[in-house]
């Protein structure tokens, strides 16, 4: 974890489609392979993966201690598109040009995790294509 302290985790009884719970370690493995990505820290603590001056992946926790991934998207209709997956995507904040989305890591498989991290990397470094 690059020397950062870990938040206590609650017992996770549900695993992703791959048969294994996605973790922040998976986020780092996938995200740090993207061009220009580097580990960072949020202003109020907790690890991030940054590109340029911005985080594109941030670790958060829910009230039960489950790991949440905060990521960003150019899709301003994300809230409507993800409405039927509210168990996984627990918060969507829409701003002028991007949406900030929080997802439960233990409900994402590695394929979907890779997709959301790549979208977030593009959104935070300003690449639309």
Short mmCIF file of N, CA and C in Angstrom, two decimals:
data_model
loop_
_atom_site.label_atom_id
_atom_site.label_comp_id
_atom_site.label_asym_id
_atom_site.label_seq_id
_atom_site.Cartn_x
_atom_site.Cartn_y
_atom_site.Cartn_z
N UNK A 1 0.82 -1.21 0.00
CA UNK A 1 0.00 0.00 0.00
C UNK A 1 0.85 1.25 0.00
N UNK A 2 2.07 1.15 -0.39
CA UNK A 2 2.93 2.32 -0.49
C UNK A 2 3.10 3.03 0.85
N UNK A 3 3.13 2.27 1.94
CA UNK A 3 3.39 2.85 3.23
C UNK A 3 2.22 3.56 3.89
N UNK A 4 1.04 3.46 3.31
CA UNK A 4 -0.12 4.13 3.90
C UNK A 4 -0.83 3.20 4.86
N UNK A 5 -1.46 3.77 5.88
CA UNK A 5 -2.19 2.95 6.83
C UNK A 5 -3.51 2.49 6.21
N UNK A 6 -3.99 1.35 6.63
CA UNK A 6 -5.23 0.79 6.11
C UNK A 6 -6.37 1.08 7.08
N UNK A 7 -7.50 1.39 6.53
CA UNK A 7 -8.73 1.54 7.31
C UNK A 7 -9.19 0.13 7.68
N UNK A 8 -9.71 -0.08 8.88
CA UNK A 8 -10.20 -1.41 9.22
C UNK A 8 -11.33 -1.83 8.29
N UNK A 9 -11.28 -3.06 7.82
CA UNK A 9 -12.30 -3.55 6.90
C UNK A 9 -13.28 -4.47 7.61
N UNK A 10 -14.52 -4.36 7.23
CA UNK A 10 -15.53 -5.28 7.75
C UNK A 10 -15.43 -6.59 6.98
N UNK A 11 -15.96 -7.65 7.54
CA UNK A 11 -16.02 -8.93 6.85
C UNK A 11 -16.90 -8.79 5.62
N UNK A 12 -16.39 -9.25 4.50
CA UNK A 12 -17.14 -9.15 3.25
C UNK A 12 -17.64 -10.52 2.85
N UNK A 13 -18.94 -10.69 2.81
CA UNK A 13 -19.50 -12.01 2.53
C UNK A 13 -19.79 -12.22 1.06
N UNK A 14 -19.89 -11.16 0.27
CA UNK A 14 -20.20 -11.33 -1.15
C UNK A 14 -18.93 -11.13 -1.97
N UNK A 15 -18.73 -11.96 -2.97
CA UNK A 15 -17.58 -11.83 -3.85
C UNK A 15 -18.06 -11.42 -5.23
N UNK A 16 -17.16 -10.80 -6.00
CA UNK A 16 -17.48 -10.38 -7.36
C UNK A 16 -17.68 -11.57 -8.29
N UNK A 17 -18.04 -11.29 -9.52
CA UNK A 17 -18.32 -12.33 -10.49
C UNK A 17 -17.12 -13.23 -10.74
N UNK A 18 -15.93 -12.73 -10.54
CA UNK A 18 -14.73 -13.52 -10.77
C UNK A 18 -14.50 -14.52 -9.65
N UNK A 19 -15.31 -14.46 -8.59
CA UNK A 19 -15.12 -15.36 -7.45
C UNK A 19 -14.20 -14.77 -6.41
N UNK A 20 -13.74 -13.54 -6.61
CA UNK A 20 -12.82 -12.89 -5.69
C UNK A 20 -13.21 -11.44 -5.54
N UNK A 21 -13.13 -10.93 -4.34
CA UNK A 21 -13.46 -9.53 -4.05
C UNK A 21 -12.36 -8.63 -4.61
N UNK A 22 -12.76 -7.57 -5.35
CA UNK A 22 -11.78 -6.58 -5.79
C UNK A 22 -11.38 -5.73 -4.59
N UNK A 23 -10.12 -5.34 -4.53
CA UNK A 23 -9.58 -4.56 -3.43
C UNK A 23 -8.82 -3.35 -3.96
N UNK A 24 -8.40 -2.50 -3.04
CA UNK A 24 -7.59 -1.35 -3.44
C UNK A 24 -6.29 -1.82 -4.09
N UNK A 25 -5.76 -2.95 -3.70
CA UNK A 25 -4.55 -3.49 -4.33
C UNK A 25 -4.80 -3.74 -5.82
N UNK A 26 -5.98 -4.25 -6.17
CA UNK A 26 -6.34 -4.44 -7.58
C UNK A 26 -6.42 -3.10 -8.30
N UNK A 27 -7.00 -2.10 -7.64
CA UNK A 27 -7.07 -0.75 -8.22
C UNK A 27 -5.67 -0.27 -8.55
N UNK A 28 -4.76 -0.36 -7.59
CA UNK A 28 -3.40 0.12 -7.82
C UNK A 28 -2.72 -0.65 -8.95
N UNK A 29 -2.89 -1.96 -8.98
CA UNK A 29 -2.27 -2.78 -10.02
C UNK A 29 -2.73 -2.35 -11.41
N UNK A 30 -4.03 -2.16 -11.58
CA UNK A 30 -4.59 -1.78 -12.88
C UNK A 30 -4.29 -0.32 -13.19
N UNK A 31 -4.57 0.57 -12.25
CA UNK A 31 -4.46 2.02 -12.50
C UNK A 31 -3.02 2.46 -12.72
N UNK A 32 -2.09 1.90 -11.96
CA UNK A 32 -0.69 2.33 -12.10
C UNK A 32 -0.06 1.88 -13.40
N UNK A 33 -0.72 1.00 -14.14
CA UNK A 33 -0.23 0.57 -15.45
C UNK A 33 -0.62 1.57 -16.54
N UNK A 34 -1.51 2.52 -16.24
CA UNK A 34 -1.94 3.52 -17.22
C UNK A 34 -0.88 4.63 -17.32
N UNK A 35 -0.74 5.18 -18.52
CA UNK A 35 0.27 6.18 -18.81
C UNK A 35 0.18 7.38 -17.87
N UNK A 36 1.29 7.70 -17.22
CA UNK A 36 1.37 8.88 -16.35
C UNK A 36 0.78 8.70 -14.97
N UNK A 37 0.25 7.52 -14.66
CA UNK A 37 -0.36 7.29 -13.35
C UNK A 37 0.70 7.15 -12.27
N UNK A 38 0.39 7.68 -11.08
CA UNK A 38 1.31 7.56 -9.95
C UNK A 38 0.52 7.54 -8.65
N UNK A 39 1.05 6.90 -7.62
CA UNK A 39 0.35 6.89 -6.32
C UNK A 39 0.33 8.28 -5.70
N UNK A 40 -0.72 8.55 -4.94
CA UNK A 40 -0.84 9.83 -4.26
C UNK A 40 -1.64 9.68 -2.98
N UNK A 41 -1.94 10.81 -2.37
CA UNK A 41 -2.74 10.85 -1.14
C UNK A 41 -3.78 11.96 -1.25
N UNK A 42 -4.98 11.68 -0.77
CA UNK A 42 -6.04 12.69 -0.75
C UNK A 42 -5.73 13.73 0.32
N UNK A 43 -6.30 14.92 0.17
CA UNK A 43 -6.09 16.00 1.13
C UNK A 43 -6.41 15.59 2.55
N UNK A 44 -7.47 14.82 2.73
CA UNK A 44 -7.91 14.42 4.07
C UNK A 44 -7.54 12.98 4.37
N UNK A 45 -6.47 12.49 3.76
CA UNK A 45 -6.03 11.13 4.01
C UNK A 45 -6.60 10.13 3.03
N UNK A 46 -6.03 8.97 3.03
CA UNK A 46 -6.46 7.92 2.13
C UNK A 46 -5.69 7.97 0.82
N UNK A 47 -5.45 6.81 0.25
CA UNK A 47 -4.66 6.73 -0.98
C UNK A 47 -5.47 7.13 -2.22
N UNK A 48 -4.75 7.61 -3.22
CA UNK A 48 -5.30 7.92 -4.53
C UNK A 48 -4.34 7.37 -5.58
N UNK A 49 -4.80 7.32 -6.81
CA UNK A 49 -3.92 7.16 -7.96
C UNK A 49 -4.19 8.39 -8.80
N UNK A 50 -3.12 9.12 -9.12
CA UNK A 50 -3.22 10.41 -9.78
C UNK A 50 -2.69 10.36 -11.20
N UNK A 51 -3.19 11.29 -12.02
CA UNK A 51 -2.64 11.56 -13.35
C UNK A 51 -2.62 13.07 -13.50
N UNK A 52 -1.50 13.62 -13.91
CA UNK A 52 -1.38 15.08 -13.94
C UNK A 52 -1.53 15.61 -12.52
N UNK A 53 -2.39 16.62 -12.36
CA UNK A 53 -2.63 17.21 -11.03
C UNK A 53 -3.83 16.63 -10.31
N UNK A 54 -4.46 15.60 -10.88
CA UNK A 54 -5.74 15.14 -10.36
C UNK A 54 -5.74 13.65 -10.01
N UNK A 55 -6.45 13.29 -8.93
CA UNK A 55 -6.67 11.85 -8.68
C UNK A 55 -7.70 11.33 -9.67
N UNK A 56 -7.51 10.10 -10.14
CA UNK A 56 -8.55 9.47 -10.95
C UNK A 56 -9.10 8.21 -10.28
N UNK A 57 -8.51 7.84 -9.17
CA UNK A 57 -9.02 6.76 -8.33
C UNK A 57 -8.73 7.15 -6.88
N UNK A 58 -9.75 7.04 -6.04
CA UNK A 58 -9.57 7.40 -4.63
C UNK A 58 -10.25 6.35 -3.77
N UNK A 59 -9.54 5.90 -2.74
CA UNK A 59 -10.10 4.94 -1.81
C UNK A 59 -10.88 5.67 -0.73
N UNK A 60 -12.11 5.22 -0.53
CA UNK A 60 -12.97 5.71 0.55
C UNK A 60 -13.54 4.49 1.24
N UNK A 61 -14.26 4.70 2.34
CA UNK A 61 -14.89 3.60 3.07
C UNK A 61 -16.31 3.97 3.41
N UNK A 62 -17.21 2.98 3.43
CA UNK A 62 -18.57 3.24 3.87
C UNK A 62 -18.63 3.07 5.39
N UNK A 63 -19.81 3.23 5.96
CA UNK A 63 -19.98 3.17 7.41
C UNK A 63 -19.66 1.80 8.00
N UNK A 64 -19.73 0.76 7.18
CA UNK A 64 -19.40 -0.60 7.64
C UNK A 64 -17.94 -0.96 7.41
N UNK A 65 -17.16 -0.05 6.86
CA UNK A 65 -15.75 -0.30 6.62
C UNK A 65 -15.44 -0.94 5.27
N UNK A 66 -16.45 -1.06 4.39
CA UNK A 66 -16.23 -1.61 3.06
C UNK A 66 -15.47 -0.60 2.21
N UNK A 67 -14.57 -1.11 1.38
CA UNK A 67 -13.81 -0.23 0.49
C UNK A 67 -14.69 0.28 -0.64
N UNK A 68 -14.64 1.59 -0.86
CA UNK A 68 -15.34 2.24 -1.96
C UNK A 68 -14.30 2.85 -2.89
N UNK A 69 -14.54 2.76 -4.17
CA UNK A 69 -13.70 3.41 -5.17
C UNK A 69 -14.43 4.65 -5.66
N UNK A 70 -13.77 5.81 -5.55
CA UNK A 70 -14.29 7.01 -6.18
C UNK A 70 -13.57 7.17 -7.50
N UNK A 71 -14.35 7.34 -8.58
CA UNK A 71 -13.78 7.55 -9.91
C UNK A 71 -14.61 8.58 -10.64
N UNK A 72 -14.17 9.01 -11.82
CA UNK A 72 -14.81 10.09 -12.56
C UNK A 72 -15.17 9.64 -13.96
N UNK A 73 -16.20 10.29 -14.54
CA UNK A 73 -16.68 9.95 -15.88
C UNK A 73 -17.11 11.20 -16.62
N UNK A 74 -16.95 11.18 -17.94
CA UNK A 74 -17.50 12.25 -18.78
C UNK A 74 -18.99 12.08 -18.99
N UNK A 75 -19.54 10.90 -18.68
CA UNK A 75 -20.96 10.61 -18.91
C UNK A 75 -21.81 11.31 -17.85
N UNK A 76 -22.41 12.41 -18.23
CA UNK A 76 -23.23 13.19 -17.29
C UNK A 76 -24.56 12.50 -16.98
N UNK A 77 -24.89 11.44 -17.70
CA UNK A 77 -26.10 10.67 -17.44
C UNK A 77 -25.79 9.42 -16.63
N UNK A 78 -24.64 9.39 -15.96
CA UNK A 78 -24.22 8.21 -15.20
C UNK A 78 -25.23 7.78 -14.15
N UNK A 79 -25.83 8.73 -13.46
CA UNK A 79 -26.77 8.37 -12.40
C UNK A 79 -27.94 7.57 -12.96
N UNK A 80 -28.51 8.01 -14.08
CA UNK A 80 -29.61 7.28 -14.70
C UNK A 80 -29.14 5.93 -15.24
N UNK A 81 -27.97 5.91 -15.85
CA UNK A 81 -27.45 4.67 -16.44
C UNK A 81 -27.15 3.62 -15.38
N UNK A 82 -26.78 4.04 -14.18
CA UNK A 82 -26.39 3.11 -13.12
C UNK A 82 -27.50 2.87 -12.10
N UNK A 83 -28.68 3.43 -12.33
CA UNK A 83 -29.77 3.35 -11.35
C UNK A 83 -30.12 1.91 -10.97
N UNK A 84 -30.06 0.99 -11.92
CA UNK A 84 -30.41 -0.40 -11.61
C UNK A 84 -29.29 -1.15 -10.90
N UNK A 85 -28.17 -0.47 -10.66
CA UNK A 85 -27.04 -1.07 -9.95
C UNK A 85 -26.68 -0.27 -8.71
N UNK A 86 -27.70 0.23 -8.02
CA UNK A 86 -27.48 1.10 -6.86
C UNK A 86 -26.79 0.38 -5.71
N UNK A 87 -26.82 -0.93 -5.68
CA UNK A 87 -26.08 -1.69 -4.66
C UNK A 87 -24.56 -1.56 -4.87
N UNK A 88 -24.14 -1.46 -6.13
CA UNK A 88 -22.72 -1.36 -6.47
C UNK A 88 -22.27 0.09 -6.54
N UNK A 89 -23.02 0.92 -7.26
CA UNK A 89 -22.66 2.32 -7.47
C UNK A 89 -23.50 3.16 -6.51
N UNK A 90 -22.91 3.49 -5.36
CA UNK A 90 -23.68 4.01 -4.24
C UNK A 90 -23.83 5.53 -4.22
N UNK A 91 -23.06 6.23 -5.03
CA UNK A 91 -23.17 7.69 -5.04
C UNK A 91 -22.72 8.21 -6.40
N UNK A 92 -23.50 9.12 -6.96
CA UNK A 92 -23.13 9.77 -8.22
C UNK A 92 -23.37 11.26 -8.03
N UNK A 93 -22.32 12.05 -8.18
CA UNK A 93 -22.43 13.52 -8.13
C UNK A 93 -22.10 14.04 -9.51
N UNK A 94 -23.01 14.80 -10.12
CA UNK A 94 -22.81 15.32 -11.47
C UNK A 94 -22.42 16.79 -11.40
N UNK A 95 -21.35 17.13 -12.09
CA UNK A 95 -20.85 18.50 -12.15
C UNK A 95 -20.97 19.00 -13.59
N UNK A 96 -20.42 20.14 -13.91
CA UNK A 96 -20.60 20.76 -15.23
C UNK A 96 -20.13 19.86 -16.38
N UNK A 97 -18.99 19.21 -16.25
CA UNK A 97 -18.47 18.42 -17.36
C UNK A 97 -18.13 16.98 -16.99
N UNK A 98 -18.20 16.63 -15.71
CA UNK A 98 -17.85 15.27 -15.27
C UNK A 98 -18.77 14.83 -14.14
N UNK A 99 -18.82 13.54 -13.96
CA UNK A 99 -19.54 12.94 -12.83
C UNK A 99 -18.52 12.26 -11.93
N UNK A 100 -18.73 12.35 -10.63
CA UNK A 100 -17.94 11.62 -9.64
C UNK A 100 -18.81 10.47 -9.15
N UNK A 101 -18.27 9.26 -9.18
CA UNK A 101 -19.04 8.06 -8.85
C UNK A 101 -18.30 7.28 -7.77
N UNK A 102 -19.06 6.77 -6.81
CA UNK A 102 -18.50 5.90 -5.77
C UNK A 102 -19.06 4.50 -5.97
N UNK A 103 -18.18 3.50 -5.97
CA UNK A 103 -18.59 2.11 -6.19
C UNK A 103 -18.02 1.22 -5.10
N UNK A 104 -18.78 0.21 -4.71
CA UNK A 104 -18.28 -0.80 -3.76
C UNK A 104 -17.32 -1.72 -4.49
N UNK A 105 -16.07 -1.71 -4.06
CA UNK A 105 -15.06 -2.54 -4.72
C UNK A 105 -15.41 -4.02 -4.69
N UNK A 106 -15.99 -4.49 -3.61
CA UNK A 106 -16.27 -5.91 -3.49
C UNK A 106 -17.39 -6.38 -4.42
N UNK A 107 -18.03 -5.45 -5.14
CA UNK A 107 -19.07 -5.83 -6.09
C UNK A 107 -18.64 -5.62 -7.54
N UNK A 108 -17.38 -5.27 -7.75
CA UNK A 108 -16.83 -5.11 -9.10
C UNK A 108 -15.91 -6.28 -9.40
N UNK A 109 -15.95 -6.78 -10.64
CA UNK A 109 -14.94 -7.76 -11.02
C UNK A 109 -13.79 -7.01 -11.71
N UNK A 110 -12.71 -7.70 -11.98
CA UNK A 110 -11.53 -7.03 -12.53
C UNK A 110 -11.77 -6.41 -13.91
N UNK A 111 -12.61 -7.03 -14.71
CA UNK A 111 -12.89 -6.47 -16.04
C UNK A 111 -13.59 -5.13 -15.91
N UNK A 112 -14.66 -5.09 -15.11
CA UNK A 112 -15.38 -3.84 -14.91
C UNK A 112 -14.50 -2.80 -14.21
N UNK A 113 -13.71 -3.25 -13.26
CA UNK A 113 -12.79 -2.34 -12.56
C UNK A 113 -11.84 -1.69 -13.56
N UNK A 114 -11.28 -2.48 -14.48
CA UNK A 114 -10.40 -1.93 -15.51
C UNK A 114 -11.10 -0.92 -16.39
N UNK A 115 -12.36 -1.18 -16.72
CA UNK A 115 -13.12 -0.25 -17.56
C UNK A 115 -13.37 1.08 -16.85
N UNK A 116 -13.79 1.04 -15.59
CA UNK A 116 -14.09 2.30 -14.90
C UNK A 116 -12.81 3.08 -14.62
N UNK A 117 -11.71 2.38 -14.34
CA UNK A 117 -10.45 3.08 -14.11
C UNK A 117 -9.94 3.74 -15.38
N UNK A 118 -10.07 3.08 -16.51
CA UNK A 118 -9.63 3.66 -17.78
C UNK A 118 -10.47 4.88 -18.13
N UNK A 119 -11.79 4.79 -17.94
CA UNK A 119 -12.68 5.94 -18.18
C UNK A 119 -12.30 7.10 -17.26
N UNK A 120 -12.05 6.81 -16.01
CA UNK A 120 -11.70 7.85 -15.05
C UNK A 120 -10.36 8.49 -15.40
N UNK A 121 -9.40 7.69 -15.79
CA UNK A 121 -8.08 8.19 -16.20
C UNK A 121 -8.24 9.15 -17.37
N UNK A 122 -9.08 8.78 -18.35
CA UNK A 122 -9.33 9.66 -19.50
C UNK A 122 -10.00 10.96 -19.06
N UNK A 123 -11.01 10.85 -18.19
CA UNK A 123 -11.74 12.03 -17.74
C UNK A 123 -10.86 12.98 -16.95
N UNK A 124 -9.99 12.45 -16.12
CA UNK A 124 -9.17 13.30 -15.26
C UNK A 124 -7.94 13.85 -15.96
N UNK A 125 -7.51 13.21 -17.02
CA UNK A 125 -6.38 13.80 -17.75
C UNK A 125 -6.87 14.61 -18.94
N UNK A 126 -8.21 14.60 -19.16
CA UNK A 126 -8.80 15.46 -20.18
C UNK A 126 -8.88 14.82 -21.56
N UNK A 127 -8.71 13.52 -21.66
CA UNK A 127 -8.76 12.85 -22.96
C UNK A 127 -10.16 12.29 -23.17
N UNK A 128 -10.87 12.79 -24.18
CA UNK A 128 -12.23 12.33 -24.42
C UNK A 128 -12.32 11.14 -25.35
N UNK A 129 -11.34 10.87 -26.12
CA UNK A 129 -11.43 9.77 -27.09
C UNK A 129 -10.85 8.49 -26.66
#
